[in-house]
Short mmCIF file of C-alpha atoms and ligand atoms in Angstrom, two decimals:
data_model
loop_
_atom_site.label_atom_id
_atom_site.label_comp_id
_atom_site.label_asym_id
_atom_site.label_seq_id
_atom_site.Cartn_x
_atom_site.Cartn_y
_atom_site.Cartn_z
CA MET S 226 -3.62 15.80 -38.28
CA ARG S 227 -0.18 13.67 -38.47
CA LYS S 228 -0.23 10.76 -38.62
CA VAL S 229 3.02 8.59 -36.48
CA PHE S 230 2.92 4.80 -37.11
CA VAL S 231 5.29 2.94 -34.89
CA THR S 232 6.49 -1.03 -35.25
CA VAL S 233 5.81 -2.92 -32.86
CA GLU S 234 10.15 -2.99 -32.71
CA ALA S 235 9.74 0.57 -31.92
CA ALA S 236 8.08 0.81 -29.50
CA ALA S 237 9.33 -2.14 -27.97
CA ARG S 238 12.48 -0.19 -28.01
CA THR S 239 11.44 3.19 -27.03
CA ALA S 240 9.23 1.67 -24.32
CA PRO S 241 10.88 2.24 -20.53
CA ALA S 242 12.71 -0.84 -19.19
CA THR S 243 11.26 -2.72 -16.10
CA VAL S 244 13.18 -1.13 -13.00
CA ILE S 245 13.16 -2.84 -9.83
CA VAL S 246 13.67 -0.46 -7.25
CA ALA S 247 15.01 -1.40 -3.40
CA ILE S 248 14.07 1.25 -0.29
CA ASP S 249 15.51 -0.26 3.20
CA GLY S 250 16.00 1.79 5.60
CA PRO S 251 14.94 1.62 9.54
CA SER S 252 11.60 2.36 10.49
CA GLY S 253 10.48 5.32 11.41
CA THR S 254 12.88 6.79 8.62
CA GLY S 255 10.20 7.26 6.46
CA LYS S 256 10.30 4.11 3.78
CA SER S 257 6.88 3.16 2.72
CA SER S 258 4.90 7.28 2.59
CA THR S 259 8.37 7.71 0.06
CA SER S 260 7.63 4.09 -1.00
CA LYS S 261 4.47 4.05 -2.27
CA ALA S 262 3.65 7.96 -3.15
CA VAL S 263 7.56 7.27 -5.54
CA ALA S 264 5.83 4.37 -7.55
CA ALA S 265 2.19 5.91 -7.69
CA LYS S 266 4.63 8.91 -9.31
CA LEU S 267 6.04 6.64 -11.61
CA GLY S 268 3.14 3.95 -11.85
CA LEU S 269 5.57 1.09 -10.11
CA ARG S 270 3.65 -1.83 -8.34
CA TYR S 271 5.17 -0.59 -4.74
CA LEU S 272 5.66 -4.62 -1.85
CA ASP S 273 5.41 -3.80 2.25
CA THR S 274 7.98 -6.04 3.03
CA GLY S 275 7.81 -5.99 6.27
CA ALA S 276 4.29 -6.09 5.83
CA GLN S 277 4.24 -9.67 4.92
CA TYR S 278 6.92 -10.30 7.70
CA ARG S 279 4.89 -9.32 10.18
CA ALA S 280 1.72 -11.52 8.78
CA MET S 281 3.81 -13.89 9.41
CA THR S 282 3.66 -13.10 13.28
CA TRP S 283 0.25 -12.44 13.11
CA TRP S 284 -0.69 -16.47 11.55
CA MET S 285 1.29 -18.31 14.24
CA LEU S 286 -0.15 -15.92 17.23
CA ALA S 287 -3.72 -16.70 16.14
CA ASN S 288 -2.09 -20.29 15.63
CA GLY S 289 -0.47 -20.27 19.24
CA VAL S 290 2.68 -20.94 17.56
CA ASP S 291 5.42 -20.23 20.69
CA VAL S 292 7.18 -17.20 18.88
CA GLU S 293 9.50 -17.90 21.64
CA ASP S 294 10.93 -21.09 19.80
CA PRO S 295 12.70 -20.09 16.42
CA ALA S 296 12.59 -24.36 16.25
CA ALA S 297 8.09 -24.15 16.50
CA ILE S 298 8.95 -20.86 13.95
CA ALA S 299 10.85 -22.55 11.73
CA THR S 300 8.32 -25.56 11.70
CA ALA S 301 5.62 -23.93 11.04
CA ALA S 302 7.08 -21.30 8.03
CA GLY S 303 5.55 -22.69 5.53
CA LYS S 304 2.08 -22.85 6.50
CA PRO S 305 0.38 -19.36 6.18
CA VAL S 306 0.16 -18.57 2.20
CA ILE S 307 0.26 -14.91 2.68
CA VAL S 308 -0.70 -12.83 -0.48
CA SER S 309 0.54 -9.01 -0.99
CA GLY S 310 -1.99 -6.87 -3.66
CA THR S 311 0.86 -4.71 -4.71
CA ASP S 312 -0.78 -1.14 -6.17
CA PRO S 313 0.51 1.72 -4.20
CA ALA S 314 -2.27 3.98 -3.51
CA ALA S 315 -4.27 0.52 -2.26
CA PRO S 316 -1.32 -1.76 -1.25
CA THR S 317 -3.58 -5.41 0.50
CA ILE S 318 -1.95 -8.02 2.42
CA THR S 319 -4.33 -10.83 3.75
CA VAL S 320 -3.28 -14.62 4.87
CA ASP S 321 -4.62 -18.16 4.15
CA GLY S 322 -7.77 -15.70 2.29
CA ALA S 323 -8.13 -13.21 4.65
CA ASP S 324 -7.53 -9.12 5.18
CA ALA S 325 -4.56 -8.79 7.35
CA SER S 326 -4.41 -4.88 7.41
CA GLY S 327 -5.18 -4.09 10.57
CA PRO S 328 -3.89 -6.98 13.68
CA ILE S 329 -0.96 -6.64 11.75
CA ARG S 330 -0.31 -2.75 12.64
CA THR S 331 -0.74 -4.46 16.37
CA HIS S 332 1.66 -3.97 19.81
CA GLU S 333 1.95 -7.25 20.22
CA VAL S 334 2.83 -7.85 16.84
CA THR S 335 5.13 -4.94 16.34
CA SER S 336 6.86 -6.71 19.86
CA LYS S 337 7.21 -10.28 18.15
CA VAL S 338 7.98 -9.52 14.54
CA SER S 339 11.69 -9.47 15.01
CA ALA S 340 11.99 -12.63 16.88
CA VAL S 341 10.42 -13.94 13.92
CA SER S 342 11.17 -12.79 11.29
CA ALA S 343 15.13 -14.04 12.10
CA VAL S 344 13.80 -17.36 12.35
CA PRO S 345 16.03 -18.11 8.06
CA GLU S 346 13.51 -20.30 6.96
CA VAL S 347 11.11 -17.84 7.15
CA ARG S 348 13.34 -15.70 5.50
CA ALA S 349 13.82 -18.42 2.92
CA ARG S 350 10.01 -18.00 2.40
CA ILE S 351 8.78 -14.63 2.30
CA THR S 352 12.21 -14.39 0.06
CA GLU S 353 10.72 -16.15 -2.19
CA LEU S 354 6.90 -14.90 -2.06
CA GLN S 355 9.08 -11.67 -2.87
CA ARG S 356 11.45 -12.06 -5.69
CA THR S 357 8.48 -14.02 -7.57
CA LEU S 358 6.23 -10.56 -7.10
CA ALA S 359 9.29 -8.27 -8.42
CA ALA S 360 9.66 -10.49 -11.90
CA THR S 361 6.56 -10.39 -13.15
CA ALA S 362 6.23 -7.04 -11.83
CA GLU S 363 4.64 -4.68 -14.91
CA PRO S 364 6.74 -1.89 -16.08
CA GLY S 365 8.25 -2.79 -12.85
CA ILE S 366 8.11 -2.67 -8.48
CA VAL S 367 9.30 -0.46 -5.54
CA VAL S 368 9.85 -2.65 -2.95
CA GLU S 369 10.97 -1.50 0.87
CA GLY S 370 12.85 -2.81 3.49
CA ARG S 371 15.64 -3.93 5.39
CA ASP S 372 17.43 -6.44 2.87
CA ILE S 373 15.88 -6.12 -0.42
CA GLY S 374 19.70 -4.35 -1.33
CA THR S 375 22.14 -6.53 -0.33
CA THR S 376 19.77 -9.60 0.15
CA VAL S 377 17.04 -10.28 -1.96
CA LEU S 378 17.40 -8.43 -4.70
CA PRO S 379 20.62 -7.69 -5.22
CA ASP S 380 20.64 -6.69 -8.66
CA ALA S 381 17.76 -3.75 -7.97
CA ASP S 382 18.65 -1.02 -10.53
CA VAL S 383 18.71 1.58 -8.18
CA LYS S 384 19.06 1.22 -4.22
CA ILE S 385 18.26 3.19 -1.61
CA PHE S 386 18.88 3.47 2.31
CA LEU S 387 16.83 5.96 4.17
CA THR S 388 18.40 6.80 7.72
CA ALA S 389 16.85 9.34 10.66
CA SER S 390 17.76 10.43 13.07
CA PRO S 391 16.34 8.24 17.14
CA GLU S 392 14.42 11.19 17.93
CA VAL S 393 12.62 12.19 14.45
CA ARG S 394 12.23 8.49 14.16
CA ALA S 395 10.35 8.55 16.99
CA ALA S 396 8.30 11.40 17.19
CA ARG S 397 6.99 10.04 13.78
CA ARG S 398 6.56 6.18 14.17
CA SER S 399 4.80 8.01 17.92
CA GLY S 400 2.43 10.05 14.90
CA GLU S 401 1.55 6.99 13.82
CA LEU S 402 1.11 5.70 16.98
CA LYS S 403 -3.17 5.89 18.13
CA GLY S 404 -6.09 4.48 20.27
CA LYS S 405 -4.64 1.65 23.13
CA ASP S 406 -0.64 1.64 21.11
CA ALA S 407 -0.32 4.73 22.18
CA VAL S 408 2.42 5.37 24.19
CA ASP S 409 4.98 8.02 25.06
CA LEU S 410 7.86 10.04 23.06
CA ALA S 411 10.81 8.22 25.13
CA SER S 412 8.88 4.59 25.62
CA THR S 413 8.74 5.15 21.24
CA GLN S 414 12.73 6.04 21.25
CA ALA S 415 13.48 2.56 22.99
CA ALA S 416 11.34 0.12 21.55
CA LEU S 417 12.91 1.63 17.90
CA ALA S 418 16.33 1.23 19.17
CA ARG S 419 15.59 -2.79 20.02
CA ARG S 420 14.33 -3.37 17.07
CA ASP S 421 17.02 -1.46 15.76
CA ALA S 422 19.45 -3.86 17.37
CA ALA S 423 17.94 -7.10 17.00
CA ASP S 424 17.30 -6.77 13.24
CA SER S 425 20.63 -5.57 12.69
CA SER S 426 21.94 -8.15 14.59
CA ARG S 427 20.86 -11.19 13.85
CA LYS S 428 22.24 -13.68 11.52
CA ALA S 429 19.54 -14.30 8.48
CA SER S 430 20.00 -11.51 5.89
CA PRO S 431 20.58 -8.32 8.25
CA LEU S 432 19.05 -4.52 8.14
CA ALA S 433 21.89 -3.04 6.08
CA LYS S 434 23.03 -1.36 4.23
CA ALA S 435 24.28 -2.46 0.21
CA ASP S 436 27.60 -1.08 -0.82
CA ASP S 437 26.05 -0.09 -3.81
CA ALA S 438 22.67 2.13 -2.27
CA VAL S 439 22.29 5.52 -2.37
CA GLU S 440 22.43 7.19 1.59
CA VAL S 441 19.92 9.61 1.69
CA ASP S 442 19.06 10.77 5.46
CA THR S 443 15.51 12.41 5.61
CA SER S 444 15.80 13.99 9.23
CA ASP S 445 15.62 17.62 7.75
CA LEU S 446 14.13 16.91 4.45
CA THR S 447 9.74 16.51 4.16
CA LEU S 448 8.52 13.40 2.29
CA ASP S 449 8.22 15.57 -0.95
CA GLN S 450 11.72 16.08 -0.60
CA VAL S 451 12.05 13.18 -0.30
CA VAL S 452 10.28 11.50 -3.47
CA GLU S 453 11.91 14.02 -4.96
CA CYS S 454 15.26 13.43 -4.82
CA VAL S 455 14.08 9.22 -4.94
CA VAL S 456 12.11 9.88 -7.98
CA THR S 457 15.34 12.11 -9.49
CA LEU S 458 18.11 9.16 -8.87
CA ILE S 459 15.59 6.12 -10.31
CA GLU S 460 14.99 8.83 -13.99
CA GLU S 461 19.14 8.98 -13.88
CA LYS S 462 19.01 5.79 -13.64
CA ARG S 463 16.02 5.44 -15.92
CA THR S 464 17.88 7.80 -18.73
CA ALA S 465 21.30 6.61 -18.42
O1 LIG T 744 9.28 -1.98 8.16
P1 LIG T 744 7.67 -2.48 9.69
O2 LIG T 744 8.62 -1.97 10.54
O3 LIG T 744 6.19 -3.18 8.76
O4 LIG T 744 8.77 -3.94 9.88
C1 LIG T 744 8.76 -4.70 10.74
C2 LIG T 744 9.58 -5.98 11.19
O5 LIG T 744 9.92 -6.88 9.42
C3 LIG T 744 11.18 -5.37 10.95
O6 LIG T 744 10.95 -4.81 12.69
C4 LIG T 744 11.78 -6.62 10.73
C5 LIG T 744 10.53 -7.31 10.15
N1 LIG T 744 12.24 -6.68 7.74
C6 LIG T 744 12.43 -8.04 7.74
O7 LIG T 744 13.35 -8.65 8.83
N2 LIG T 744 13.38 -8.29 7.04
C7 LIG T 744 12.26 -7.27 5.97
N3 LIG T 744 12.85 -7.05 4.59
C8 LIG T 744 11.09 -6.36 6.01
C9 LIG T 744 11.29 -5.82 8.10
#
């Protein structure tokens, strides 16, 4: 059997470099499913930044902070301890040590998260958590959100901006909502439009496509096709 000896220096030279991938876009464009699948396929870590804003919102509601009052939100923004687990096969989120993955998906949190995430003190706190996670993720990370390519990680190696038609987004979102949170398609589409308008028009790092992001319209694509497209873009970048 032929033996191959590789020096530490040579291994370091040939090992793929750390890769940071930013995937932004509004909800219902397939961001979460795509980001998790891409991270799993490439052996990267995964961060759902929307979950962090939801966790902050849940904590504010649970602790009696008036979420209509930006000053009250700003004062409380430093208090909750939010920890994200970045395994794409089983991402986790805890607040003050308690599992928050269920409560952050309720209709109440969804309807208040845009107001909470518009407060600059909230964004500064969560942006710092995101940058720390990205800087320490080996061998890289896929970070999904609204402002990752523009503000949080402007030097990301690959930036993707996912879009889809309002009808397709509403249909996908309705499919995710279960039990008492389920509402009809028209209400879902109206709620998405309201959240988009709030997220895109806020002063502090709004939802926006970075100039150097690749836009992918997912309306007529299957999840596998979107994943394939993003993986190809990352591999092209890695071998460039
Ligand atoms: O992706 P999501 O629907 O779980 O995100 C929930 C909210 O969090 C979204 O309406 C806006 C906010 N958000 C944000 O302001 N910045 C991010 N990077 C991610 C989410």
